[in-house]
Coordinates of C-alpha atoms and ligand atoms in Angstrom, one line a residue:
Chain W
M1 CA 15.6 27.7 -34.8
T2 CA 19.5 26.8 -34.6
S3 CA 18.8 24.9 -31.4
K4 CA 15.9 23.1 -33.2
W5 CA 18.4 21.8 -36.0
T6 CA 21.1 21.4 -33.5
S7 CA 18.7 18.9 -31.7
R8 CA 17.6 17.3 -34.9
L9 CA 21.2 16.8 -35.8
I10 CA 21.9 15.4 -32.6
I11 CA 19.0 12.9 -32.5
G12 CA 20.2 11.9 -36.4
L13 CA 23.6 11.2 -35.2
T14 CA 22.5 9.1 -32.5
L15 CA 20.0 6.9 -34.7
T16 CA 22.8 6.7 -37.4
F17 CA 25.0 5.6 -34.5
L18 CA 22.6 3.1 -33.2
I19 CA 21.2 1.8 -36.3
G20 CA 23.8 2.0 -38.7
P21 CA 26.0 -0.8 -37.5
F22 CA 23.0 -3.1 -37.7
L23 CA 22.2 -2.1 -41.5
I24 CA 26.0 -2.6 -42.1
I25 CA 25.7 -6.0 -40.7
I26 CA 22.3 -6.9 -42.5
L27 CA 23.9 -5.9 -45.6
A28 CA 27.1 -7.6 -45.0
G29 CA 25.5 -10.6 -44.5
M30 CA 23.5 -10.4 -47.8
S31 CA 26.8 -10.5 -49.7
A32 CA 27.1 -13.1 -52.5
G33 CA 31.1 -13.2 -52.1
D34 CA 32.9 -15.4 -50.0
F35 CA 34.4 -13.0 -47.5
L36 CA 33.1 -10.5 -45.3
A37 CA 33.2 -7.2 -46.6
F38 CA 31.3 -3.9 -46.9
P39 CA 29.8 -2.8 -49.2
P40 CA 28.8 -6.4 -50.0
D41 CA 30.1 -8.1 -53.0
G42 CA 26.8 -8.4 -54.8
L43 CA 23.5 -9.4 -53.3
S44 CA 22.1 -13.1 -52.2
L45 CA 20.6 -14.7 -49.2
K46 CA 22.8 -17.7 -49.3
W47 CA 24.7 -16.8 -46.2
Y48 CA 21.4 -16.2 -44.4
I49 CA 20.2 -20.0 -45.3
K50 CA 24.0 -21.2 -44.7
V51 CA 24.1 -20.5 -40.9
F52 CA 21.1 -22.7 -40.3
T53 CA 23.2 -25.7 -41.5
V54 CA 26.2 -25.0 -39.7
E55 CA 26.6 -27.7 -36.9
S56 CA 28.3 -25.9 -34.4
F57 CA 25.9 -23.0 -34.7
Q58 CA 23.0 -25.5 -34.2
K59 CA 24.6 -26.8 -30.9
S60 CA 25.7 -23.4 -29.4
F61 CA 22.2 -22.1 -30.3
A62 CA 20.5 -24.6 -28.3
L63 CA 22.9 -24.1 -25.1
S64 CA 22.4 -20.6 -25.4
M65 CA 18.5 -21.1 -25.6
F66 CA 18.8 -23.6 -22.9
L67 CA 20.8 -21.2 -20.6
A68 CA 18.8 -18.1 -21.4
V69 CA 15.4 -20.0 -20.5
F70 CA 16.3 -22.0 -17.6
G71 CA 18.9 -19.6 -16.5
T72 CA 16.4 -16.9 -16.4
L73 CA 13.8 -19.1 -14.9
T74 CA 15.7 -20.1 -12.1
A75 CA 16.8 -16.4 -11.6
L76 CA 13.1 -15.6 -11.2
V77 CA 12.2 -18.5 -9.0
L78 CA 15.0 -17.2 -6.6
G79 CA 14.5 -13.5 -7.3
V80 CA 10.8 -13.2 -7.0
P81 CA 10.5 -14.3 -3.5
A82 CA 13.8 -12.4 -2.7
A83 CA 12.2 -9.4 -4.0
Y84 CA 8.9 -10.1 -2.2
A85 CA 10.7 -10.4 1.1
I86 CA 12.9 -7.3 0.7
S87 CA 9.8 -5.2 -0.2
R88 CA 7.2 -6.7 2.6
Y89 CA 9.5 -7.5 5.5
D90 CA 11.9 -5.7 7.5
I91 CA 14.5 -8.0 7.0
P92 CA 17.9 -7.3 8.6
F93 CA 20.4 -6.2 6.3
G94 CA 17.8 -5.6 3.5
E95 CA 19.9 -2.9 1.9
T96 CA 23.0 -5.0 2.0
I97 CA 21.3 -7.6 0.4
K98 CA 20.2 -5.7 -2.2
T99 CA 23.7 -4.5 -3.2
V100 CA 25.2 -8.0 -3.0
V101 CA 22.3 -9.1 -5.3
A102 CA 23.4 -6.4 -7.8
A103 CA 27.1 -7.5 -7.6
P104 CA 27.1 -9.5 -10.7
I105 CA 26.1 -6.4 -12.7
I106 CA 29.0 -4.5 -11.1
V107 CA 31.8 -6.9 -11.2
P108 CA 33.3 -7.5 -14.8
G109 CA 32.0 -10.6 -16.3
I110 CA 35.4 -11.5 -17.2
I111 CA 36.3 -11.8 -13.4
V112 CA 33.2 -13.8 -12.8
G113 CA 34.0 -16.3 -15.5
L114 CA 37.4 -16.8 -14.5
A115 CA 36.7 -17.0 -11.1
L116 CA 34.1 -19.7 -11.8
L117 CA 36.4 -21.7 -14.0
R118 CA 39.4 -21.3 -11.1
Y119 CA 37.1 -22.2 -8.0
L120 CA 34.2 -24.5 -9.4
V121 CA 35.2 -26.0 -12.7
I122 CA 38.9 -26.7 -11.9
P123 CA 38.7 -27.8 -8.4
L124 CA 35.4 -29.0 -7.8
G125 CA 34.9 -30.9 -11.2
F126 CA 31.8 -29.1 -12.1
T127 CA 31.0 -29.8 -15.7
V128 CA 31.2 -26.4 -18.0
T129 CA 27.6 -26.6 -18.6
L130 CA 26.7 -26.4 -15.0
A131 CA 29.5 -23.7 -14.3
L132 CA 27.6 -21.8 -17.4
F133 CA 24.1 -22.2 -16.0
L134 CA 25.1 -21.0 -12.7
A135 CA 26.8 -18.0 -14.0
H136 CA 23.9 -17.1 -16.2
T137 CA 21.5 -17.4 -13.3
A138 CA 23.6 -15.3 -11.3
L139 CA 23.9 -12.6 -13.6
V140 CA 20.2 -12.5 -14.7
L141 CA 19.4 -12.6 -11.0
P142 CA 19.9 -8.8 -10.2
Y143 CA 17.6 -7.9 -13.1
A144 CA 15.0 -10.4 -12.1
V145 CA 15.3 -8.7 -8.2
R146 CA 15.3 -5.2 -9.5
V147 CA 12.4 -5.5 -12.1
V148 CA 10.1 -7.6 -9.8
L149 CA 10.8 -5.1 -6.8
S150 CA 9.8 -2.1 -8.8
S151 CA 6.5 -3.7 -9.7
L152 CA 6.1 -5.0 -5.8
N153 CA 6.7 -1.7 -4.6
N154 CA 3.7 -0.3 -6.8
L155 CA 1.3 -2.7 -5.0
E156 CA -0.1 -1.9 -1.8
S157 CA 0.5 -4.4 0.8
D158 CA -2.9 -4.1 2.5
M159 CA -4.3 -6.4 -0.2
E160 CA -2.4 -9.2 1.0
E161 CA -3.5 -8.6 4.5
A162 CA -7.1 -8.2 3.0
A163 CA -6.5 -11.8 1.3
V164 CA -5.5 -13.2 4.7
L165 CA -8.5 -12.1 6.5
L166 CA -10.7 -13.5 4.0
G167 CA -9.1 -16.9 4.6
C168 CA -5.9 -17.2 2.8
S169 CA -2.4 -18.5 4.4
R170 CA 0.6 -16.1 3.5
V171 CA 1.6 -18.1 0.8
G172 CA -1.9 -18.2 -0.7
A173 CA -2.0 -14.6 -0.4
F174 CA 1.1 -14.3 -2.6
T175 CA 0.1 -16.7 -5.3
R176 CA -3.6 -15.5 -5.6
V177 CA -3.0 -11.9 -5.1
V178 CA 0.5 -10.7 -5.5
L179 CA 1.4 -12.8 -8.6
P180 CA -1.5 -11.7 -10.7
N181 CA -0.7 -8.4 -10.0
I182 CA 3.1 -8.5 -10.8
Q183 CA 2.8 -10.8 -13.9
G184 CA 3.7 -8.0 -16.0
G185 CA 6.7 -7.4 -14.0
V186 CA 7.8 -10.9 -13.9
L187 CA 7.5 -11.1 -17.9
A188 CA 9.4 -8.0 -18.2
A189 CA 12.3 -9.7 -16.0
F190 CA 12.2 -12.6 -18.0
I191 CA 12.6 -11.0 -21.3
L192 CA 15.3 -8.9 -19.9
G193 CA 17.0 -11.8 -18.3
F194 CA 16.6 -13.8 -21.4
V195 CA 18.2 -11.0 -23.8
T196 CA 20.9 -10.4 -21.2
S197 CA 21.9 -14.0 -20.9
F198 CA 21.6 -14.8 -24.7
N199 CA 24.1 -12.0 -25.6
Q200 CA 26.3 -12.5 -22.6
V201 CA 30.0 -13.0 -23.7
P202 CA 32.6 -12.1 -20.9
V203 CA 31.6 -14.5 -18.5
S204 CA 31.1 -17.4 -20.9
L205 CA 34.4 -16.6 -22.7
F206 CA 36.4 -18.8 -19.8
L207 CA 33.4 -21.3 -19.6
S208 CA 33.8 -23.3 -22.8
G209 CA 34.8 -26.7 -23.1
P210 CA 34.8 -29.4 -25.9
G211 CA 31.8 -29.0 -28.0
V212 CA 30.2 -26.8 -25.1
R213 CA 30.1 -23.2 -26.3
T214 CA 27.4 -20.2 -26.2
L215 CA 26.4 -19.1 -29.4
P216 CA 28.3 -15.7 -29.0
I217 CA 31.5 -17.5 -28.1
D218 CA 31.0 -19.8 -30.9
M219 CA 30.6 -17.0 -33.6
L220 CA 33.7 -15.6 -32.2
S221 CA 35.9 -18.8 -32.6
Y222 CA 34.1 -19.3 -36.0
M223 CA 35.4 -15.8 -37.1
E224 CA 38.9 -16.7 -36.1
I225 CA 39.2 -19.5 -38.8
T226 CA 36.5 -18.6 -41.2
F227 CA 36.1 -15.0 -42.4
D228 CA 32.8 -15.7 -44.5
P229 CA 29.7 -13.5 -44.5
S230 CA 27.9 -16.1 -42.5
V231 CA 28.4 -14.5 -38.9
A232 CA 27.2 -11.1 -40.2
A233 CA 24.1 -12.9 -41.2
L234 CA 23.7 -14.8 -37.9
S235 CA 23.9 -11.5 -36.0
A236 CA 21.7 -10.0 -38.0
L237 CA 19.2 -12.7 -37.5
L238 CA 19.9 -12.6 -33.6
A239 CA 19.5 -9.1 -33.6
F240 CA 16.3 -9.3 -35.5
L241 CA 15.1 -11.9 -33.1
S242 CA 15.6 -9.4 -30.1
V243 CA 13.9 -6.6 -31.9
V244 CA 10.9 -9.0 -32.4
I245 CA 10.9 -10.2 -28.7
V246 CA 11.0 -6.5 -27.5
F247 CA 8.6 -5.2 -29.9
V248 CA 6.0 -8.1 -29.0
A249 CA 6.5 -7.3 -25.3
E250 CA 6.1 -3.6 -25.4
K251 CA 3.0 -4.0 -27.6
F252 CA 1.4 -6.8 -25.2
L253 CA 3.0 -5.7 -21.8
G254 CA 4.1 -2.2 -22.1
F255 CA 7.4 -3.6 -21.1
S256 CA 9.1 0.0 -21.1
R257 CA 7.2 0.7 -17.7
Y258 CA 9.3 -1.9 -15.8
V259 CA 12.7 -1.3 -17.3
Chain A
M1 CA -26.3 -11.0 24.1
S2 CA -22.8 -11.1 25.5
D3 CA -21.6 -8.1 27.0
R4 CA -17.9 -9.1 26.5
F5 CA -18.1 -10.4 23.0
V6 CA -14.8 -8.9 22.2
S7 CA -12.7 -8.5 25.2
L8 CA -9.2 -7.0 25.1
Q9 CA -7.4 -7.6 28.5
K10 CA -4.1 -6.0 29.4
L11 CA -3.4 -5.8 25.9
S12 CA 0.0 -3.9 25.2
L13 CA 1.1 -3.3 21.6
A14 CA 4.6 -2.2 20.1
Y15 CA 6.5 -1.8 17.0
G16 CA 10.1 -3.0 18.1
Q17 CA 11.1 -0.9 21.0
T18 CA 8.2 1.7 20.3
E19 CA 5.5 1.3 22.6
V20 CA 2.3 2.4 21.0
V21 CA -0.5 0.9 23.5
P22 CA 0.8 0.4 27.0
E23 CA -2.2 -1.6 28.5
L24 CA -5.5 -1.4 27.2
D25 CA -8.7 -3.2 28.6
L26 CA -11.8 -3.1 26.6
D27 CA -15.2 -5.1 26.4
I28 CA -17.1 -4.8 23.4
R29 CA -20.9 -5.9 23.4
E30 CA -22.4 -8.3 20.9
G31 CA -24.0 -6.3 18.0
E32 CA -22.9 -3.1 19.1
L33 CA -21.6 -0.3 16.8
I34 CA -18.5 1.1 18.7
A35 CA -16.2 3.8 17.5
L36 CA -12.5 4.1 18.3
L37 CA -11.9 7.7 18.4
G38 CA -8.7 9.9 19.0
P39 CA -6.1 12.1 17.6
S40 CA -3.8 10.8 14.6
G41 CA -1.3 8.3 15.9
C42 CA -2.8 7.6 19.3
G43 CA -3.0 3.8 18.1
K44 CA -6.3 3.3 16.8
T45 CA -5.4 1.3 13.7
T46 CA -2.6 -0.5 15.8
T47 CA -5.4 -1.8 18.1
M48 CA -7.6 -2.7 15.2
R49 CA -4.6 -4.7 13.8
A50 CA -4.3 -6.4 16.8
I51 CA -7.8 -7.5 17.3
A52 CA -7.7 -8.9 13.5
G53 CA -4.5 -10.9 14.3
L54 CA -2.4 -8.7 11.9
M55 CA -0.2 -7.9 14.5
A56 CA 0.8 -10.0 17.7
P57 CA 0.3 -8.2 21.1
K58 CA 3.5 -8.1 23.4
T59 CA 1.3 -9.0 26.4
G60 CA -2.3 -9.3 27.1
K61 CA -5.1 -11.3 25.6
I62 CA -7.8 -11.2 23.3
F63 CA -11.1 -12.9 23.6
I64 CA -13.7 -13.3 21.0
D65 CA -17.0 -14.9 21.8
G66 CA -15.6 -16.2 24.9
T67 CA -12.6 -18.0 23.1
D68 CA -9.0 -16.8 23.7
V69 CA -7.8 -15.9 20.1
T70 CA -4.5 -14.2 21.1
R71 CA -2.6 -17.1 19.5
T72 CA -5.1 -17.7 16.5
P73 CA -3.8 -16.8 13.2
A74 CA -5.7 -13.8 11.1
N75 CA -7.1 -16.1 8.6
K76 CA -8.8 -18.4 11.5
R77 CA -10.2 -15.8 13.4
G78 CA -13.3 -14.9 11.7
I79 CA -12.9 -11.4 11.6
G80 CA -13.4 -9.0 8.7
L81 CA -11.5 -5.5 8.2
V82 CA -12.3 -2.9 5.9
F83 CA -9.2 -1.1 5.1
Q84 CA -8.9 2.6 4.6
S85 CA -7.2 2.2 1.3
Y86 CA -10.1 -0.5 0.5
A87 CA -7.5 -3.0 -0.5
L88 CA -9.4 -4.5 -3.2
F89 CA -7.9 -7.0 -5.6
P90 CA -7.4 -5.1 -9.1
H91 CA -7.1 -8.1 -11.2
L92 CA -10.6 -9.4 -10.2
S93 CA -13.8 -8.2 -11.2
A94 CA -16.3 -6.8 -8.4
F95 CA -18.2 -10.0 -8.4
E96 CA -14.9 -12.0 -7.9
N97 CA -13.6 -9.7 -5.2
V98 CA -16.6 -10.6 -3.2
A99 CA -16.6 -14.4 -4.0
F100 CA -12.6 -14.5 -3.1
G101 CA -13.2 -15.5 0.6
L102 CA -16.3 -17.8 -0.2
R103 CA -14.3 -19.6 -2.8
L104 CA -11.6 -20.1 -0.2
K105 CA -14.0 -22.0 1.8
K106 CA -14.5 -24.5 -0.8
M107 CA -18.1 -23.6 -1.2
D108 CA -20.2 -24.9 -4.2
N109 CA -20.4 -22.4 -7.0
L110 CA -24.3 -22.2 -6.9
E111 CA -23.9 -21.1 -3.2
V112 CA -21.2 -18.7 -4.1
T113 CA -23.2 -17.0 -6.9
S114 CA -26.4 -16.5 -4.8
R115 CA -24.3 -15.1 -1.9
V116 CA -22.3 -12.9 -4.0
E117 CA -25.3 -11.7 -5.9
H118 CA -26.9 -11.0 -2.3
G119 CA -24.0 -9.2 -1.0
L120 CA -23.3 -7.0 -4.2
N121 CA -27.3 -6.2 -3.8
T122 CA -27.0 -5.0 -0.1
V123 CA -24.3 -2.5 -1.1
G124 CA -26.5 -1.5 -4.5
L125 CA -23.7 -2.9 -6.8
A126 CA -25.4 -5.8 -8.3
H127 CA -25.3 -3.9 -11.8
L128 CA -21.5 -3.5 -11.6
A129 CA -20.5 -7.1 -10.8
A130 CA -18.5 -7.6 -14.1
R131 CA -16.4 -4.1 -13.4
K132 CA -12.8 -4.0 -12.2
P133 CA -12.2 -2.0 -8.7
A134 CA -10.1 0.6 -11.0
E135 CA -13.4 1.3 -13.1
M136 CA -15.4 2.3 -10.0
S137 CA -15.7 5.5 -8.2
G138 CA -14.3 5.9 -4.8
G139 CA -18.0 5.4 -3.0
Q140 CA -18.4 2.1 -5.2
Q141 CA -15.2 0.8 -4.1
Q142 CA -15.7 1.5 -0.6
R143 CA -18.9 -0.2 -0.7
L144 CA -17.3 -3.4 -2.7
S145 CA -15.0 -3.5 0.1
L146 CA -17.5 -3.4 2.6
S147 CA -19.5 -6.2 0.7
R148 CA -16.4 -8.4 0.3
S149 CA -16.0 -8.4 4.2
L150 CA -19.7 -8.7 4.9
V151 CA -20.5 -11.8 3.0
M152 CA -17.9 -13.6 4.9
E153 CA -20.5 -13.2 7.8
P154 CA -17.4 -12.2 10.3
K155 CA -18.1 -12.4 14.1
V156 CA -16.8 -8.9 14.1
L157 CA -16.3 -6.5 11.4
L158 CA -13.6 -3.8 11.7
L159 CA -13.5 -0.6 9.8
D160 CA -10.6 1.5 9.5
E161 CA -11.6 5.1 8.9
P162 CA -14.4 3.9 6.4
L163 CA -15.7 7.1 5.5
S164 CA -12.4 9.4 5.2
N165 CA -11.7 9.2 1.6
L166 CA -15.3 10.1 0.7
D167 CA -16.8 13.4 -0.2
A168 CA -19.0 15.2 2.3
R169 CA -22.1 14.0 0.4
L170 CA -21.2 10.5 -0.2
R171 CA -19.9 10.4 3.6
L172 CA -23.4 11.2 4.9
E173 CA -24.9 8.5 2.7
M174 CA -22.5 5.8 3.7
R175 CA -23.1 6.8 7.5
T176 CA -26.7 5.8 7.0
E177 CA -25.7 2.8 4.6
L178 CA -23.2 1.6 7.5
Q179 CA -26.2 2.0 10.0
R180 CA -28.6 0.2 8.1
L181 CA -26.4 -2.7 7.4
Q182 CA -25.6 -3.0 11.0
R183 CA -29.1 -3.0 12.1
E184 CA -30.0 -5.7 9.5
T185 CA -27.1 -7.9 9.9
G186 CA -26.7 -7.5 13.6
I187 CA -22.8 -8.1 13.2
T188 CA -20.7 -6.3 16.1
M189 CA -18.8 -3.5 14.4
V190 CA -15.8 -1.4 15.4
F191 CA -15.0 1.5 13.4
V192 CA -12.0 4.0 13.5
T193 CA -12.3 7.6 13.1
H194 CA -10.9 10.8 14.1
D195 CA -13.7 12.8 13.3
Q196 CA -16.0 13.5 16.7
A197 CA -19.0 14.2 14.4
E198 CA -18.9 10.9 12.8
A199 CA -18.4 9.0 16.0
L200 CA -21.4 10.9 17.6
A201 CA -23.7 10.2 14.7
L202 CA -22.9 6.7 14.1
A203 CA -21.8 4.9 17.4
D204 CA -23.8 3.2 20.1
R205 CA -20.6 3.7 22.1
I206 CA -17.4 5.7 21.8
V207 CA -13.9 4.9 23.0
L208 CA -11.9 7.9 23.2
M209 CA -8.3 7.2 23.0
K210 CA -5.0 9.3 23.7
E211 CA -1.7 8.0 23.3
G212 CA -2.7 4.5 23.2
V213 CA -5.0 4.7 26.6
I214 CA -8.5 4.8 27.0
E215 CA -9.3 8.5 27.9
Q216 CA -13.1 7.9 28.3
L217 CA -15.7 5.5 27.2
G218 CA -19.3 6.0 27.1
T219 CA -22.4 6.9 24.8
A220 CA -22.3 9.6 22.6
D221 CA -24.5 11.7 25.0
E222 CA -21.9 11.0 27.8
L223 CA -18.9 11.9 26.1
Y224 CA -20.6 15.1 24.5
N225 CA -22.0 16.5 27.3
K226 CA -20.3 15.2 30.1
P227 CA -16.4 14.8 29.3
A228 CA -14.6 13.3 32.0
S229 CA -11.1 15.3 31.2
K230 CA -9.7 18.2 29.8
F231 CA -8.7 16.1 26.8
A232 CA -12.0 14.8 26.4
A233 CA -13.6 18.0 26.7
D234 CA -11.6 19.7 24.3
F235 CA -12.1 16.8 21.8
F236 CA -15.7 17.3 21.9
G237 CA -15.8 21.0 21.3
F238 CA -15.3 22.8 24.6
E239 CA -12.6 25.2 22.9
N240 CA -12.3 27.4 26.0
I241 CA -10.8 25.5 29.0
F242 CA -9.1 27.3 31.6
A243 CA -7.8 26.5 35.0
V244 CA -9.4 27.8 38.0
S245 CA -7.7 29.6 40.8
D246 CA -8.5 31.8 43.5
A247 CA -12.0 32.4 41.9
G248 CA -10.2 33.6 38.8
I249 CA -9.2 31.4 35.4
V250 CA -5.7 30.9 34.3
G251 CA -5.1 30.8 30.5
N252 CA -1.8 30.6 28.7
K253 CA -0.9 34.0 28.5
G254 CA -2.4 35.3 31.6
S255 CA -5.5 35.4 34.2
L256 CA -8.8 36.9 34.6
A257 CA -10.0 37.7 37.8
G258 CA -13.9 37.3 38.5
T259 CA -16.2 35.5 40.3
F260 CA -15.5 32.0 39.0
E261 CA -16.5 30.4 42.2
A262 CA -15.6 26.5 41.7
Q263 CA -13.2 24.0 43.2
D264 CA -9.9 23.9 41.5
G265 CA -9.7 22.1 38.4
H266 CA -10.8 23.4 35.1
L267 CA -13.9 25.3 33.7
A268 CA -15.0 24.7 30.2
W269 CA -17.1 26.8 27.7
R270 CA -18.3 25.8 24.0
P271 CA -17.8 28.7 21.7
G272 CA -21.6 29.3 21.7
A273 CA -21.4 29.7 25.6
V274 CA -19.4 32.8 25.3
V275 CA -21.3 36.0 25.5
V276 CA -20.1 38.7 23.0
G277 CA -21.0 42.0 23.0
K278 CA -21.4 42.7 26.5
G279 CA -19.9 41.7 29.7
P280 CA -17.3 42.5 32.4
Y281 CA -14.3 41.5 30.1
E282 CA -12.6 43.1 27.3
G283 CA -10.7 41.6 24.2
T284 CA -9.7 42.5 20.7
V285 CA -11.1 40.6 17.5
T286 CA -8.2 38.7 15.8
G287 CA -10.3 36.8 13.6
V288 CA -13.8 36.4 12.3
A289 CA -15.3 33.8 9.9
F290 CA -18.7 33.6 8.5
A291 CA -20.1 29.9 9.1
G292 CA -23.5 30.0 7.6
E293 CA -25.8 30.4 10.6
Q294 CA -23.4 31.8 12.9
R295 CA -20.1 33.8 13.1
E296 CA -17.0 32.5 14.7
Y297 CA -14.7 34.8 16.6
V298 CA -11.4 34.5 17.9
I299 CA -11.1 37.2 20.5
E300 CA -7.6 37.9 22.2
A301 CA -8.0 38.8 25.8
A302 CA -5.8 39.2 28.7
L303 CA -5.5 35.3 29.6
G304 CA -5.3 34.3 26.1
Q305 CA -7.3 33.4 23.0
I306 CA -11.1 32.8 23.5
K307 CA -13.0 31.1 20.7
A308 CA -16.9 32.4 20.4
T309 CA -19.6 31.8 18.0
T310 CA -22.6 34.3 17.8
P311 CA -25.7 34.0 15.5
A312 CA -25.1 35.5 12.3
T313 CA -28.1 38.0 12.8
D314 CA -26.2 39.7 15.5
K315 CA -24.0 42.7 15.3
R316 CA -20.6 42.0 13.5
Y317 CA -17.5 43.0 14.7
E318 CA -14.4 43.3 12.4
I319 CA -10.6 42.5 13.1
G320 CA -9.2 44.8 15.3
D321 CA -12.5 45.8 17.0
S322 CA -12.3 45.9 20.7
V323 CA -15.3 43.9 22.1
A324 CA -16.8 43.1 25.7
F325 CA -17.5 39.5 26.5
D326 CA -18.4 37.3 29.1
L327 CA -17.7 33.6 30.4
P328 CA -20.8 32.8 32.4
L329 CA -20.4 30.5 35.2
A330 CA -23.8 29.2 35.1
G331 CA -23.8 26.4 32.4
A332 CA -20.1 26.1 32.5
W333 CA -18.5 22.5 32.5
H334 CA -16.7 22.0 35.4
L335 CA -13.9 19.4 35.9
P336 CA -12.6 19.4 39.4
E337 CA -9.3 18.1 40.4
G338 CA -9.7 14.1 40.3
R339 CA -13.3 14.1 40.4
Q340 CA -16.1 13.8 38.2
G341 CA -17.4 16.8 36.1
V342 CA -20.2 18.8 36.8
L343 CA -22.2 21.5 34.8
M344 CA -22.1 24.5 37.0
A345 CA -25.7 25.5 38.2
K346 CA -27.5 28.1 36.4
Ligands
ATP1 N1 4.9 0.0 11.5 C1 5.3 0.8 12.3 N2 6.5 0.8 12.8 C2 6.6 1.6 13.9 N3 5.8 2.6 14.4 C3 4.7 2.5 13.9 C4 4.2 1.9 12.8 N4 2.8 2.0 12.5 C5 2.7 2.9 13.4 N5 3.6 3.4 14.4 C6 3.4 4.4 15.4 O1 2.5 3.9 16.1 C7 1.6 5.0 16.4 C8 0.1 4.6 16.4 O2 0.0 4.3 15.2 P1 -1.6 4.0 14.5 O3 -1.3 3.9 13.2 O4 -2.3 3.0 15.4 O5 -2.2 5.5 14.7 P2 -3.9 5.8 14.4 O6 -4.2 6.2 15.9 O7 -4.5 4.7 13.4 O8 -3.5 7.2 13.7 P3 -4.3 7.6 12.3 O9 -5.5 8.3 12.7 O10 -3.2 8.8 11.7 O11 -4.4 6.7 11.4 C9 2.2 6.3 15.9 O12 2.9 6.8 16.7 C10 2.8 5.4 14.9 O13 3.9 6.5 14.5
MG2 MG1 -4.9 4.7 11.3

C-alpha cells in the first residue's frame, strides 16, 4: 500500500517537474501585459502572434531550420555508410572510430564552439554560417551513426550476400536491400538529429555574426534587451513543434524502438 | 555431361591467419546431387562460400563448366545459394523476392511475371505470392528461398543445411521436394549437412569432410557399408571401434583378449551387430533406452563402453544388471592399417 503511494508520488513529482515548466511557459506567453511574468498579467494571444512578425526571429528561425535540415542530412550521408562499414566489415580500429565519432557528444559543446571559432573562423576566414553548418553536422553525426548502427545490427548480413548472388553489385545490394530495411532507423536518426541541432545552444554561442544567429541564441539576446512575453510564447511554440514531430514519428514509425 | 562440371583444384581457404581448408581437390559431375557432410566447424560453409564467390581462396582454382572463375565476382558466376537462414528480403512480397534477380537482368515485365508464377508454382507457393516473408511459416520461407534461386536457372545450386531449421515432418517433405526439383531441372546441386541420414537419403554422392580435408568420397552405399577410415566408420554408425592387437581388441579403458584374428588396425561393429545376453564377455548395463522397435544399451565392459541394440521383443536388462555379450568377428568391419577396409568373413 505504502509503496504504491510512494511510487505514485514519485511519478507525480516527476511529471510535474517535466511538464510544469512547459505549462508555465505556455501561460507566461499568454500574458496580456508587457513583461514576462508568472502568473500572467491577464490573458491574450497577442504575443503568440507577435513572434511571427519579429524580423530577427524570422531570420534566425530560417537559419536554424536550414542547419537542422541540411546539417542532419549531411550527417546521415556521412553516417549511414560509416555505420554500414562498422557493422559489416571488420575494419581496423572499428571500436576507436565509434569512440571518435561519439566525441562531439562527450566534449562540452562550448569547447567545440570555441575551437571552431578559434581555428576555423578566425584564421581561415570560414564564414560563420559555414562553421555553424560544420558544427551542427559534427554534432548530429554520432546520433546518426549510433541509431543507424542499431538498426543495421538487427539486419542479417546474409541478405546482402543473397542479393549479390542474384546479380546485385555490393552497392546495389545496399540500396536495394539494406536501405529499405533500415528506413525506420534512418528516419528516427533524422528526427533525433533535427531536434538536437535545432535546440543546440553551447556550440552556437560562439558562432554568431552580424545577422547570423541560430534561433535559440537569438532568443537569448532578445531577452537581454527586451523582457516581454514573446520569448515565452516562442518557446512554447517550439516545444509544441517538437512534441508534434515526435508524436507523429512515434505514431508512424514506432520511433521509440530506435532511440 | 561433364564429370568435372565444378572443379576445385588445390583450393586452400583461410580466415586471416586461421586456415580452415588446407588443400581441397573435388570434382562434381554435371546434374548430380552431392552432399558435403561433416561435423560442425569442418569447413562446409566455408567451402560453399568459396564456390559461390563470397570468399576468395588463398590459393588454388575453381572451375565451373570448364571456365576458371576463381577471380570472377560472386554476382557474375551464375551460382545460386540457399542460405541456412533463408536470407529473404523482408520488405518485399514473396512475388518480388522471386522476381528480384530476374528484374536485375532487365527482363521485360511479362517475362518476369510468367517466370515468377512458374517458380512459385513449382514450390507450391502460388497462392501466397502477395505475402511478406514474415507472414509465412518456416517451411514456406524455405521453399520461397529455394524458388528465388531456382528461377535464376543457376548453373550450380548450393544449399547450406537446407533442412536443418524444419521439423521432422517438414524435413521429410522437403527432402522429397528437393529430389523432385533436382530431377526435373537437372541442376547440379551441392548441399551441406551434418546429418548422415539426410546425406544418405538424398545424395548421389557424399563428400565426407573432416577439418577441411576430404575423408572419403563415394556413393551413399559405399560410405555406409565400406567406410574407409575410423572417422568415416564412426560417422556412419559403427559406434564400437577398437584397435586390434595380438588377437585382442583395445578400448579406451582396457583390452579384451579373444580370438580377434585380424591384421593390425581397427575392428568396428554397429550396435546391432553386438550380441547381448550370451557370449564370452561380461559387462554391466549402465544405460538403457527404448527406441520403438529396438532397445539401446550402453554396456560398461573391461575395455570401455559398448553400444548395443536388441529387438524390443528380447529380454530386457536393467541398469546395474550384469550381462554377457559377444562381438562376433564374422561380419565385423575391418580397417587394416594403411589399406582398404574389408568385411570379416562369416
Ligand atoms: N568469419 C570467420 N572468421 C574466422 N573463423 C571462421 C569464420 N567463419 C568460420 N570460421 C571458422 O572456420 C571453421 C569452419 O567453419 P564453417 O562455417 O565452414 O564450418 P561448417 O562446417 O559449416 O560448420 P557448421 O556445421 O557448424 O555450420 C570453423 O572452425 C570456424 O570457427
Ligand atoms: Mg555451416
